[in-house]
């Protein structure tokens, strides 16, 4: 896991948690990079539904160019890396 893109929106608790995990991952792995894209600023609803046709919630997380799902889907992987497991 070297590059993560988070499709998020303002005032989203799960988006904040995913971004917080990324901030911790930067401290664990110097090569780790992440980008947070915000709805209405970096992408629009149409872009989101075209990219993730079956997703109805944010965040949607892409790891190394592979869509892994939402925060609940990525959380175990992120926390394992943070904890050094």
PDB file of N, CA, C and O in Angstrom:
ATOM      1  N   UNK A   1       0.858  -1.175   0.000  1.00  0.00           N
ATOM      2  CA  UNK A   1       0.000   0.000   0.000  1.00  0.00           C
ATOM      3  C   UNK A   1       0.898   1.231   0.000  1.00  0.00           C
ATOM      4  O   UNK A   1       1.565   1.514   0.968  1.00  0.00           O
ATOM      5  N   UNK A   2       0.912   1.913  -1.128  1.00  0.00           N
ATOM      6  CA  UNK A   2       1.768   3.092  -1.252  1.00  0.00           C
ATOM      7  C   UNK A   2       1.010   4.365  -1.590  1.00  0.00           C
ATOM      8  O   UNK A   2       1.458   5.450  -1.289  1.00  0.00           O
ATOM      9  N   UNK A   3      -0.159   4.224  -2.232  1.00  0.00           N
ATOM     10  CA  UNK A   3      -0.885   5.418  -2.673  1.00  0.00           C
ATOM     11  C   UNK A   3      -2.376   5.211  -2.450  1.00  0.00           C
ATOM     12  O   UNK A   3      -2.949   4.226  -2.900  1.00  0.00           O
ATOM     13  N   UNK A   4      -2.989   6.165  -1.753  1.00  0.00           N
ATOM     14  CA  UNK A   4      -4.419   6.095  -1.451  1.00  0.00           C
ATOM     15  C   UNK A   4      -5.095   7.373  -1.931  1.00  0.00           C
ATOM     16  O   UNK A   4      -4.561   8.470  -1.751  1.00  0.00           O
ATOM     17  N   UNK A   5      -6.259   7.216  -2.543  1.00  0.00           N
ATOM     18  CA  UNK A   5      -7.102   8.344  -2.922  1.00  0.00           C
ATOM     19  C   UNK A   5      -8.431   8.169  -2.201  1.00  0.00           C
ATOM     20  O   UNK A   5      -9.049   7.102  -2.281  1.00  0.00           O
ATOM     21  N   UNK A   6      -8.846   9.213  -1.481  1.00  0.00           N
ATOM     22  CA  UNK A   6     -10.096   9.189  -0.732  1.00  0.00           C
ATOM     23  C   UNK A   6     -11.074  10.158  -1.388  1.00  0.00           C
ATOM     24  O   UNK A   6     -10.798  11.357  -1.477  1.00  0.00           O
ATOM     25  N   UNK A   7     -12.186   9.635  -1.860  1.00  0.00           N
ATOM     26  CA  UNK A   7     -13.271  10.475  -2.376  1.00  0.00           C
ATOM     27  C   UNK A   7     -14.164  10.780  -1.186  1.00  0.00           C
ATOM     28  O   UNK A   7     -14.795   9.882  -0.629  1.00  0.00           O
ATOM     29  N   UNK A   8     -14.205  12.042  -0.768  1.00  0.00           N
ATOM     30  CA  UNK A   8     -14.891  12.416   0.462  1.00  0.00           C
ATOM     31  C   UNK A   8     -15.791  13.624   0.255  1.00  0.00           C
ATOM     32  O   UNK A   8     -15.915  14.126  -0.863  1.00  0.00           O
ATOM     33  N   UNK A   9     -16.395  14.044   1.355  1.00  0.00           N
ATOM     34  CA  UNK A   9     -17.187  15.273   1.339  1.00  0.00           C
ATOM     35  C   UNK A   9     -17.035  15.942   2.700  1.00  0.00           C
ATOM     36  O   UNK A   9     -16.548  15.332   3.663  1.00  0.00           O
ATOM     37  N   UNK A  10     -17.444  17.168   2.777  1.00  0.00           N
ATOM     38  CA  UNK A  10     -17.377  17.918   4.035  1.00  0.00           C
ATOM     39  C   UNK A  10     -18.333  17.316   5.059  1.00  0.00           C
ATOM     40  O   UNK A  10     -19.361  16.743   4.704  1.00  0.00           O
ATOM     41  N   UNK A  11     -17.986  17.461   6.331  1.00  0.00           N
ATOM     42  CA  UNK A  11     -18.836  17.028   7.448  1.00  0.00           C
ATOM     43  C   UNK A  11     -19.173  15.547   7.413  1.00  0.00           C
ATOM     44  O   UNK A  11     -20.294  15.148   7.720  1.00  0.00           O
ATOM     45  N   UNK A  12     -18.197  14.723   7.062  1.00  0.00           N
ATOM     46  CA  UNK A  12     -18.379  13.279   7.003  1.00  0.00           C
ATOM     47  C   UNK A  12     -17.434  12.632   8.011  1.00  0.00           C
ATOM     48  O   UNK A  12     -16.213  12.694   7.847  1.00  0.00           O
ATOM     49  N   UNK A  13     -17.996  12.042   9.043  1.00  0.00           N
ATOM     50  CA  UNK A  13     -17.200  11.430  10.107  1.00  0.00           C
ATOM     51  C   UNK A  13     -16.291  10.333   9.579  1.00  0.00           C
ATOM     52  O   UNK A  13     -15.117  10.244   9.956  1.00  0.00           O
ATOM     53  N   UNK A  14     -16.802   9.490   8.704  1.00  0.00           N
ATOM     54  CA  UNK A  14     -16.008   8.392   8.174  1.00  0.00           C
ATOM     55  C   UNK A  14     -14.882   8.901   7.277  1.00  0.00           C
ATOM     56  O   UNK A  14     -13.791   8.327   7.246  1.00  0.00           O
ATOM     57  N   UNK A  15     -15.138   9.987   6.557  1.00  0.00           N
ATOM     58  CA  UNK A  15     -14.099  10.603   5.726  1.00  0.00           C
ATOM     59  C   UNK A  15     -12.965  11.130   6.605  1.00  0.00           C
ATOM     60  O   UNK A  15     -11.790  10.953   6.286  1.00  0.00           O
ATOM     61  N   UNK A  16     -13.327  11.749   7.711  1.00  0.00           N
ATOM     62  CA  UNK A  16     -12.335  12.268   8.654  1.00  0.00           C
ATOM     63  C   UNK A  16     -11.499  11.122   9.225  1.00  0.00           C
ATOM     64  O   UNK A  16     -10.278  11.229   9.349  1.00  0.00           O
ATOM     65  N   UNK A  17     -12.137  10.013   9.554  1.00  0.00           N
ATOM     66  CA  UNK A  17     -11.413   8.864  10.090  1.00  0.00           C
ATOM     67  C   UNK A  17     -10.437   8.288   9.062  1.00  0.00           C
ATOM     68  O   UNK A  17      -9.299   7.928   9.398  1.00  0.00           O
ATOM     69  N   UNK A  18     -10.864   8.198   7.816  1.00  0.00           N
ATOM     70  CA  UNK A  18      -9.991   7.686   6.755  1.00  0.00           C
ATOM     71  C   UNK A  18      -8.801   8.619   6.543  1.00  0.00           C
ATOM     72  O   UNK A  18      -7.660   8.170   6.393  1.00  0.00           O
ATOM     73  N   UNK A  19      -9.051   9.914   6.554  1.00  0.00           N
ATOM     74  CA  UNK A  19      -7.966  10.882   6.381  1.00  0.00           C
ATOM     75  C   UNK A  19      -7.006  10.833   7.570  1.00  0.00           C
ATOM     76  O   UNK A  19      -5.788  10.905   7.402  1.00  0.00           O
ATOM     77  N   UNK A  20      -7.529  10.668   8.761  1.00  0.00           N
ATOM     78  CA  UNK A  20      -6.693  10.554   9.957  1.00  0.00           C
ATOM     79  C   UNK A  20      -5.788   9.325   9.872  1.00  0.00           C
ATOM     80  O   UNK A  20      -4.607   9.373  10.224  1.00  0.00           O
ATOM     81  N   UNK A  21      -6.336   8.219   9.393  1.00  0.00           N
ATOM     82  CA  UNK A  21      -5.534   7.006   9.216  1.00  0.00           C
ATOM     83  C   UNK A  21      -4.403   7.271   8.224  1.00  0.00           C
ATOM     84  O   UNK A  21      -3.268   6.825   8.437  1.00  0.00           O
ATOM     85  N   UNK A  22      -4.688   7.994   7.166  1.00  0.00           N
ATOM     86  CA  UNK A  22      -3.652   8.317   6.181  1.00  0.00           C
ATOM     87  C   UNK A  22      -2.553   9.171   6.797  1.00  0.00           C
ATOM     88  O   UNK A  22      -1.365   8.954   6.525  1.00  0.00           O
ATOM     89  N   UNK A  23      -2.925  10.112   7.632  1.00  0.00           N
ATOM     90  CA  UNK A  23      -1.920  10.948   8.301  1.00  0.00           C
ATOM     91  C   UNK A  23      -1.008  10.088   9.176  1.00  0.00           C
ATOM     92  O   UNK A  23       0.190  10.332   9.265  1.00  0.00           O
ATOM     93  N   UNK A  24      -1.572   9.078   9.820  1.00  0.00           N
ATOM     94  CA  UNK A  24      -0.764   8.176  10.631  1.00  0.00           C
ATOM     95  C   UNK A  24       0.111   7.275   9.749  1.00  0.00           C
ATOM     96  O   UNK A  24       1.254   6.978  10.105  1.00  0.00           O
ATOM     97  N   UNK A  25      -0.419   6.859   8.617  1.00  0.00           N
ATOM     98  CA  UNK A  25       0.344   6.001   7.708  1.00  0.00           C
ATOM     99  C   UNK A  25       1.562   6.721   7.137  1.00  0.00           C
ATOM    100  O   UNK A  25       2.593   6.091   6.898  1.00  0.00           O
ATOM    101  N   UNK A  26       1.450   8.023   6.934  1.00  0.00           N
ATOM    102  CA  UNK A  26       2.590   8.809   6.457  1.00  0.00           C
ATOM    103  C   UNK A  26       3.730   8.721   7.466  1.00  0.00           C
ATOM    104  O   UNK A  26       4.902   8.641   7.092  1.00  0.00           O
ATOM    105  N   UNK A  27       3.395   8.704   8.749  1.00  0.00           N
ATOM    106  CA  UNK A  27       4.417   8.618   9.795  1.00  0.00           C
ATOM    107  C   UNK A  27       5.056   7.230   9.858  1.00  0.00           C
ATOM    108  O   UNK A  27       6.216   7.091  10.226  1.00  0.00           O
ATOM    109  N   UNK A  28       4.307   6.205   9.487  1.00  0.00           N
ATOM    110  CA  UNK A  28       4.784   4.820   9.528  1.00  0.00           C
ATOM    111  C   UNK A  28       5.625   4.480   8.294  1.00  0.00           C
ATOM    112  O   UNK A  28       6.604   3.753   8.387  1.00  0.00           O
ATOM    113  N   UNK A  29       5.228   5.020   7.146  1.00  0.00           N
ATOM    114  CA  UNK A  29       5.862   4.679   5.872  1.00  0.00           C
ATOM    115  C   UNK A  29       6.138   5.959   5.089  1.00  0.00           C
ATOM    116  O   UNK A  29       5.204   6.599   4.597  1.00  0.00           O
ATOM    117  N   UNK A  30       7.397   6.302   4.959  1.00  0.00           N
ATOM    118  CA  UNK A  30       7.763   7.556   4.286  1.00  0.00           C
ATOM    119  C   UNK A  30       7.373   7.588   2.811  1.00  0.00           C
ATOM    120  O   UNK A  30       7.236   8.649   2.227  1.00  0.00           O
ATOM    121  N   UNK A  31       7.202   6.426   2.202  1.00  0.00           N
ATOM    122  CA  UNK A  31       6.832   6.364   0.784  1.00  0.00           C
ATOM    123  C   UNK A  31       5.323   6.443   0.570  1.00  0.00           C
ATOM    124  O   UNK A  31       4.859   6.586  -0.555  1.00  0.00           O
ATOM    125  N   UNK A  32       4.559   6.347   1.644  1.00  0.00           N
ATOM    126  CA  UNK A  32       3.099   6.385   1.556  1.00  0.00           C
ATOM    127  C   UNK A  32       2.640   7.775   1.133  1.00  0.00           C
ATOM    128  O   UNK A  32       3.137   8.779   1.632  1.00  0.00           O
ATOM    129  N   UNK A  33       1.680   7.813   0.214  1.00  0.00           N
ATOM    130  CA  UNK A  33       1.097   9.074  -0.261  1.00  0.00           C
ATOM    131  C   UNK A  33      -0.413   8.950  -0.265  1.00  0.00           C
ATOM    132  O   UNK A  33      -0.945   7.862  -0.505  1.00  0.00           O
ATOM    133  N   UNK A  34      -1.083  10.065  -0.003  1.00  0.00           N
ATOM    134  CA  UNK A  34      -2.536  10.042  -0.102  1.00  0.00           C
ATOM    135  C   UNK A  34      -3.054  11.361  -0.637  1.00  0.00           C
ATOM    136  O   UNK A  34      -2.402  12.394  -0.519  1.00  0.00           O
ATOM    137  N   UNK A  35      -4.224  11.277  -1.237  1.00  0.00           N
ATOM    138  CA  UNK A  35      -4.917  12.440  -1.770  1.00  0.00           C
ATOM    139  C   UNK A  35      -6.350  12.374  -1.294  1.00  0.00           C
ATOM    140  O   UNK A  35      -6.974  11.311  -1.337  1.00  0.00           O
ATOM    141  N   UNK A  36      -6.866  13.501  -0.852  1.00  0.00           N
ATOM    142  CA  UNK A  36      -8.267  13.596  -0.454  1.00  0.00           C
ATOM    143  C   UNK A  36      -8.972  14.487  -1.464  1.00  0.00           C
ATOM    144  O   UNK A  36      -8.596  15.647  -1.654  1.00  0.00           O
ATOM    145  N   UNK A  37      -9.981  13.933  -2.128  1.00  0.00           N
ATOM    146  CA  UNK A  37     -10.774  14.686  -3.093  1.00  0.00           C
ATOM    147  C   UNK A  37     -12.127  14.992  -2.463  1.00  0.00           C
ATOM    148  O   UNK A  37     -12.776  14.101  -1.918  1.00  0.00           O
ATOM    149  N   UNK A  38     -12.535  16.251  -2.517  1.00  0.00           N
ATOM    150  CA  UNK A  38     -13.781  16.684  -1.883  1.00  0.00           C
ATOM    151  C   UNK A  38     -14.885  16.900  -2.913  1.00  0.00           C
ATOM    152  O   UNK A  38     -14.662  17.514  -3.960  1.00  0.00           O
ATOM    153  N   UNK A  39     -16.063  16.393  -2.574  1.00  0.00           N
ATOM    154  CA  UNK A  39     -17.248  16.574  -3.403  1.00  0.00           C
ATOM    155  C   UNK A  39     -17.542  18.061  -3.558  1.00  0.00           C
ATOM    156  O   UNK A  39     -17.514  18.819  -2.594  1.00  0.00           O
ATOM    157  N   UNK A  40     -17.802  18.480  -4.780  1.00  0.00           N
ATOM    158  CA  UNK A  40     -18.116  19.874  -5.060  1.00  0.00           C
ATOM    159  C   UNK A  40     -16.900  20.741  -5.291  1.00  0.00           C
ATOM    160  O   UNK A  40     -17.018  21.864  -5.777  1.00  0.00           O
ATOM    161  N   UNK A  41     -15.737  20.233  -4.953  1.00  0.00           N
ATOM    162  CA  UNK A  41     -14.496  20.972  -5.172  1.00  0.00           C
ATOM    163  C   UNK A  41     -13.602  20.240  -6.168  1.00  0.00           C
ATOM    164  O   UNK A  41     -13.149  20.818  -7.138  1.00  0.00           O
ATOM    165  N   UNK A  42     -13.370  18.962  -5.913  1.00  0.00           N
ATOM    166  CA  UNK A  42     -12.480  18.172  -6.757  1.00  0.00           C
ATOM    167  C   UNK A  42     -13.221  17.217  -7.693  1.00  0.00           C
ATOM    168  O   UNK A  42     -12.643  16.714  -8.648  1.00  0.00           O
ATOM    169  N   UNK A  43     -14.461  16.923  -7.366  1.00  0.00           N
ATOM    170  CA  UNK A  43     -15.286  16.063  -8.210  1.00  0.00           C
ATOM    171  C   UNK A  43     -16.756  16.375  -7.972  1.00  0.00           C
ATOM    172  O   UNK A  43     -17.111  16.987  -6.969  1.00  0.00           O
ATOM    173  N   UNK A  44     -17.588  15.978  -8.913  1.00  0.00           N
ATOM    174  CA  UNK A  44     -19.032  16.194  -8.822  1.00  0.00           C
ATOM    175  C   UNK A  44     -19.737  14.845  -8.679  1.00  0.00           C
ATOM    176  O   UNK A  44     -19.136  13.795  -8.914  1.00  0.00           O
ATOM    177  N   UNK A  45     -21.004  14.878  -8.343  1.00  0.00           N
ATOM    178  CA  UNK A  45     -21.782  13.659  -8.152  1.00  0.00           C
ATOM    179  C   UNK A  45     -21.725  12.779  -9.395  1.00  0.00           C
ATOM    180  O   UNK A  45     -21.581  11.554  -9.295  1.00  0.00           O
ATOM    181  N   UNK A  46     -21.799  13.388 -10.576  1.00  0.00           N
ATOM    182  CA  UNK A  46     -21.762  12.631 -11.819  1.00  0.00           C
ATOM    183  C   UNK A  46     -20.440  11.880 -11.972  1.00  0.00           C
ATOM    184  O   UNK A  46     -20.416  10.742 -12.438  1.00  0.00           O
ATOM    185  N   UNK A  47     -19.329  12.532 -11.600  1.00  0.00           N
ATOM    186  CA  UNK A  47     -18.017  11.880 -11.656  1.00  0.00           C
ATOM    187  C   UNK A  47     -17.981  10.686 -10.700  1.00  0.00           C
ATOM    188  O   UNK A  47     -17.457   9.622 -11.032  1.00  0.00           O
ATOM    189  N   UNK A  48     -18.540  10.892  -9.510  1.00  0.00           N
ATOM    190  CA  UNK A  48     -18.557   9.853  -8.484  1.00  0.00           C
ATOM    191  C   UNK A  48     -19.344   8.637  -8.951  1.00  0.00           C
ATOM    192  O   UNK A  48     -18.869   7.506  -8.854  1.00  0.00           O
ATOM    193  N   UNK A  49     -20.543   8.864  -9.475  1.00  0.00           N
ATOM    194  CA  UNK A  49     -21.377   7.734  -9.901  1.00  0.00           C
ATOM    195  C   UNK A  49     -20.793   7.035 -11.135  1.00  0.00           C
ATOM    196  O   UNK A  49     -20.984   5.831 -11.291  1.00  0.00           O
ATOM    197  N   UNK A  50     -20.079   7.755 -11.972  1.00  0.00           N
ATOM    198  CA  UNK A  50     -19.426   7.125 -13.121  1.00  0.00           C
ATOM    199  C   UNK A  50     -18.249   6.255 -12.656  1.00  0.00           C
ATOM    200  O   UNK A  50     -18.044   5.150 -13.164  1.00  0.00           O
ATOM    201  N   UNK A  51     -17.512   6.739 -11.687  1.00  0.00           N
ATOM    202  CA  UNK A  51     -16.329   6.002 -11.181  1.00  0.00           C
ATOM    203  C   UNK A  51     -16.729   4.836 -10.286  1.00  0.00           C
ATOM    204  O   UNK A  51     -16.108   3.788 -10.307  1.00  0.00           O
ATOM    205  N   UNK A  52     -17.765   5.054  -9.453  1.00  0.00           N
ATOM    206  CA  UNK A  52     -18.215   4.044  -8.486  1.00  0.00           C
ATOM    207  C   UNK A  52     -19.721   3.814  -8.660  1.00  0.00           C
ATOM    208  O   UNK A  52     -20.519   4.279  -7.845  1.00  0.00           O
ATOM    209  N   UNK A  53     -20.123   3.116  -9.707  1.00  0.00           N
ATOM    210  CA  UNK A  53     -21.555   3.014 -10.021  1.00  0.00           C
ATOM    211  C   UNK A  53     -22.406   2.353  -8.934  1.00  0.00           C
ATOM    212  O   UNK A  53     -23.593   2.622  -8.849  1.00  0.00           O
ATOM    213  N   UNK A  54     -21.827   1.516  -8.095  1.00  0.00           N
ATOM    214  CA  UNK A  54     -22.613   0.828  -7.070  1.00  0.00           C
ATOM    215  C   UNK A  54     -22.443   1.435  -5.684  1.00  0.00           C
ATOM    216  O   UNK A  54     -23.079   0.982  -4.731  1.00  0.00           O
ATOM    217  N   UNK A  55     -21.608   2.437  -5.552  1.00  0.00           N
ATOM    218  CA  UNK A  55     -21.376   3.078  -4.257  1.00  0.00           C
ATOM    219  C   UNK A  55     -22.412   4.171  -4.022  1.00  0.00           C
ATOM    220  O   UNK A  55     -22.740   4.928  -4.927  1.00  0.00           O
ATOM    221  N   UNK A  56     -22.901   4.231  -2.816  1.00  0.00           N
ATOM    222  CA  UNK A  56     -23.887   5.259  -2.469  1.00  0.00           C
ATOM    223  C   UNK A  56     -23.438   6.122  -1.296  1.00  0.00           C
ATOM    224  O   UNK A  56     -24.159   7.005  -0.864  1.00  0.00           O
ATOM    225  N   UNK A  57     -22.248   5.825  -0.765  1.00  0.00           N
ATOM    226  CA  UNK A  57     -21.757   6.567   0.389  1.00  0.00           C
ATOM    227  C   UNK A  57     -20.316   7.000   0.170  1.00  0.00           C
ATOM    228  O   UNK A  57     -19.611   6.467  -0.687  1.00  0.00           O
ATOM    229  N   UNK A  58     -19.901   7.952   0.954  1.00  0.00           N
ATOM    230  CA  UNK A  58     -18.500   8.361   1.008  1.00  0.00           C
ATOM    231  C   UNK A  58     -17.999   8.049   2.404  1.00  0.00           C
ATOM    232  O   UNK A  58     -18.814   7.944   3.323  1.00  0.00           O
ATOM    233  N   UNK A  59     -16.719   7.857   2.571  1.00  0.00           N
ATOM    234  CA  UNK A  59     -15.709   7.917   1.528  1.00  0.00           C
ATOM    235  C   UNK A  59     -15.688   6.651   0.688  1.00  0.00           C
ATOM    236  O   UNK A  59     -16.146   5.604   1.130  1.00  0.00           O
ATOM    237  N   UNK A  60     -15.168   6.799  -0.504  1.00  0.00           N
ATOM    238  CA  UNK A  60     -14.803   5.653  -1.326  1.00  0.00           C
ATOM    239  C   UNK A  60     -13.294   5.743  -1.459  1.00  0.00           C
ATOM    240  O   UNK A  60     -12.741   6.822  -1.706  1.00  0.00           O
ATOM    241  N   UNK A  61     -12.630   4.621  -1.275  1.00  0.00           N
ATOM    242  CA  UNK A  61     -11.181   4.621  -1.148  1.00  0.00           C
ATOM    243  C   UNK A  61     -10.561   3.757  -2.236  1.00  0.00           C
ATOM    244  O   UNK A  61     -10.998   2.623  -2.470  1.00  0.00           O
ATOM    245  N   UNK A  62      -9.542   4.321  -2.882  1.00  0.00           N
ATOM    246  CA  UNK A  62      -8.799   3.637  -3.932  1.00  0.00           C
ATOM    247  C   UNK A  62      -7.364   3.471  -3.436  1.00  0.00           C
ATOM    248  O   UNK A  62      -6.710   4.449  -3.072  1.00  0.00           O
ATOM    249  N   UNK A  63      -6.892   2.231  -3.385  1.00  0.00           N
ATOM    250  CA  UNK A  63      -5.547   1.925  -2.917  1.00  0.00           C
ATOM    251  C   UNK A  63      -4.743   1.360  -4.082  1.00  0.00           C
ATOM    252  O   UNK A  63      -5.142   0.349  -4.679  1.00  0.00           O
ATOM    253  N   UNK A  64      -3.640   2.027  -4.393  1.00  0.00           N
ATOM    254  CA  UNK A  64      -2.778   1.584  -5.503  1.00  0.00           C
ATOM    255  C   UNK A  64      -3.602   1.317  -6.763  1.00  0.00           C
ATOM    256  O   UNK A  64      -3.475   0.271  -7.410  1.00  0.00           O
ATOM    257  N   UNK A  65      -4.505   2.243  -7.076  1.00  0.00           N
ATOM    258  CA  UNK A  65      -5.358   2.213  -8.267  1.00  0.00           C
ATOM    259  C   UNK A  65      -6.424   1.117  -8.252  1.00  0.00           C
ATOM    260  O   UNK A  65      -6.995   0.796  -9.289  1.00  0.00           O
ATOM    261  N   UNK A  66      -6.702   0.530  -7.088  1.00  0.00           N
ATOM    262  CA  UNK A  66      -7.740  -0.493  -6.960  1.00  0.00           C
ATOM    263  C   UNK A  66      -8.786  -0.002  -5.958  1.00  0.00           C
ATOM    264  O   UNK A  66      -8.458   0.335  -4.819  1.00  0.00           O
ATOM    265  N   UNK A  67     -10.038   0.050  -6.378  1.00  0.00           N
ATOM    266  CA  UNK A  67     -11.126   0.481  -5.505  1.00  0.00           C
ATOM    267  C   UNK A  67     -11.357  -0.582  -4.436  1.00  0.00           C
ATOM    268  O   UNK A  67     -11.670  -1.725  -4.751  1.00  0.00           O
ATOM    269  N   UNK A  68     -11.202  -0.194  -3.154  1.00  0.00           N
ATOM    270  CA  UNK A  68     -11.388  -1.165  -2.065  1.00  0.00           C
ATOM    271  C   UNK A  68     -12.728  -0.993  -1.356  1.00  0.00           C
ATOM    272  O   UNK A  68     -13.125  -1.851  -0.583  1.00  0.00           O
ATOM    273  N   UNK A  69     -13.409   0.119  -1.590  1.00  0.00           N
ATOM    274  CA  UNK A  69     -14.705   0.349  -0.950  1.00  0.00           C
ATOM    275  C   UNK A  69     -14.661   1.539  -0.020  1.00  0.00           C
ATOM    276  O   UNK A  69     -13.891   2.470  -0.215  1.00  0.00           O
ATOM    277  N   UNK A  70     -15.485   1.464   1.018  1.00  0.00           N
ATOM    278  CA  UNK A  70     -15.587   2.561   1.972  1.00  0.00           C
ATOM    279  C   UNK A  70     -14.640   2.392   3.150  1.00  0.00           C
ATOM    280  O   UNK A  70     -13.775   1.511   3.169  1.00  0.00           O
ATOM    281  N   UNK A  71     -14.823   3.238   4.159  1.00  0.00           N
ATOM    282  CA  UNK A  71     -13.976   3.213   5.337  1.00  0.00           C
ATOM    283  C   UNK A  71     -14.040   1.858   6.039  1.00  0.00           C
ATOM    284  O   UNK A  71     -13.011   1.308   6.436  1.00  0.00           O
ATOM    285  N   UNK A  72     -15.220   1.291   6.197  1.00  0.00           N
ATOM    286  CA  UNK A  72     -15.331  -0.008   6.868  1.00  0.00           C
ATOM    287  C   UNK A  72     -14.560  -1.100   6.128  1.00  0.00           C
ATOM    288  O   UNK A  72     -14.042  -2.024   6.751  1.00  0.00           O
ATOM    289  N   UNK A  73     -14.473  -0.987   4.812  1.00  0.00           N
ATOM    290  CA  UNK A  73     -13.748  -1.975   4.008  1.00  0.00           C
ATOM    291  C   UNK A  73     -12.232  -1.813   4.149  1.00  0.00           C
ATOM    292  O   UNK A  73     -11.497  -2.787   4.174  1.00  0.00           O
ATOM    293  N   UNK A  74     -11.771  -0.582   4.236  1.00  0.00           N
ATOM    294  CA  UNK A  74     -10.337  -0.306   4.255  1.00  0.00           C
ATOM    295  C   UNK A  74      -9.752  -0.220   5.665  1.00  0.00           C
ATOM    296  O   UNK A  74      -8.558  -0.427   5.874  1.00  0.00           O
ATOM    297  N   UNK A  75     -10.597   0.033   6.632  1.00  0.00           N
ATOM    298  CA  UNK A  75     -10.148   0.244   8.013  1.00  0.00           C
ATOM    299  C   UNK A  75      -9.258  -0.878   8.539  1.00  0.00           C
ATOM    300  O   UNK A  75      -8.179  -0.588   9.081  1.00  0.00           O
ATOM    301  N   UNK A  76      -9.620  -2.157   8.407  1.00  0.00           N
ATOM    302  CA  UNK A  76      -8.747  -3.220   8.935  1.00  0.00           C
ATOM    303  C   UNK A  76      -7.345  -3.206   8.320  1.00  0.00           C
ATOM    304  O   UNK A  76      -6.347  -3.370   9.015  1.00  0.00           O
ATOM    305  N   UNK A  77      -7.270  -2.972   7.028  1.00  0.00           N
ATOM    306  CA  UNK A  77      -5.982  -2.934   6.328  1.00  0.00           C
ATOM    307  C   UNK A  77      -5.153  -1.742   6.807  1.00  0.00           C
ATOM    308  O   UNK A  77      -3.955  -1.884   7.077  1.00  0.00           O
ATOM    309  N   UNK A  78      -5.791  -0.593   6.927  1.00  0.00           N
ATOM    310  CA  UNK A  78      -5.074   0.618   7.360  1.00  0.00           C
ATOM    311  C   UNK A  78      -4.580   0.474   8.792  1.00  0.00           C
ATOM    312  O   UNK A  78      -3.420   0.776   9.089  1.00  0.00           O
ATOM    313  N   UNK A  79      -5.440   0.000   9.686  1.00  0.00           N
ATOM    314  CA  UNK A  79      -5.049  -0.132  11.087  1.00  0.00           C
ATOM    315  C   UNK A  79      -3.965  -1.186  11.269  1.00  0.00           C
ATOM    316  O   UNK A  79      -3.065  -1.009  12.100  1.00  0.00           O
ATOM    317  N   UNK A  80      -4.012  -2.255  10.500  1.00  0.00           N
ATOM    318  CA  UNK A  80      -2.964  -3.278  10.570  1.00  0.00           C
ATOM    319  C   UNK A  80      -1.603  -2.682  10.192  1.00  0.00           C
ATOM    320  O   UNK A  80      -0.586  -2.950  10.833  1.00  0.00           O
ATOM    321  N   UNK A  81      -1.601  -1.859   9.152  1.00  0.00           N
ATOM    322  CA  UNK A  81      -0.357  -1.226   8.712  1.00  0.00           C
ATOM    323  C   UNK A  81       0.140  -0.233   9.767  1.00  0.00           C
ATOM    324  O   UNK A  81       1.332  -0.184  10.057  1.00  0.00           O
ATOM    325  N   UNK A  82      -0.768   0.535  10.352  1.00  0.00           N
ATOM    326  CA  UNK A  82      -0.396   1.513  11.379  1.00  0.00           C
ATOM    327  C   UNK A  82       0.195   0.798  12.597  1.00  0.00           C
ATOM    328  O   UNK A  82       1.197   1.236  13.173  1.00  0.00           O
ATOM    329  N   UNK A  83      -0.409  -0.311  12.965  1.00  0.00           N
ATOM    330  CA  UNK A  83       0.024  -1.048  14.149  1.00  0.00           C
ATOM    331  C   UNK A  83       1.211  -1.968  13.866  1.00  0.00           C
ATOM    332  O   UNK A  83       1.716  -2.622  14.778  1.00  0.00           O
ATOM    333  N   UNK A  84       1.632  -2.040  12.620  1.00  0.00           N
ATOM    334  CA  UNK A  84       2.783  -2.837  12.256  1.00  0.00           C
ATOM    335  C   UNK A  84       2.525  -4.322  12.181  1.00  0.00           C
ATOM    336  O   UNK A  84       3.432  -5.141  12.311  1.00  0.00           O
ATOM    337  N   UNK A  85       1.270  -4.682  11.961  1.00  0.00           N
ATOM    338  CA  UNK A  85       0.912  -6.106  11.882  1.00  0.00           C
ATOM    339  C   UNK A  85       1.176  -6.632  10.491  1.00  0.00           C
ATOM    340  O   UNK A  85       0.964  -6.023   9.516  1.00  0.00           O
TER     341      UNK A  85
END
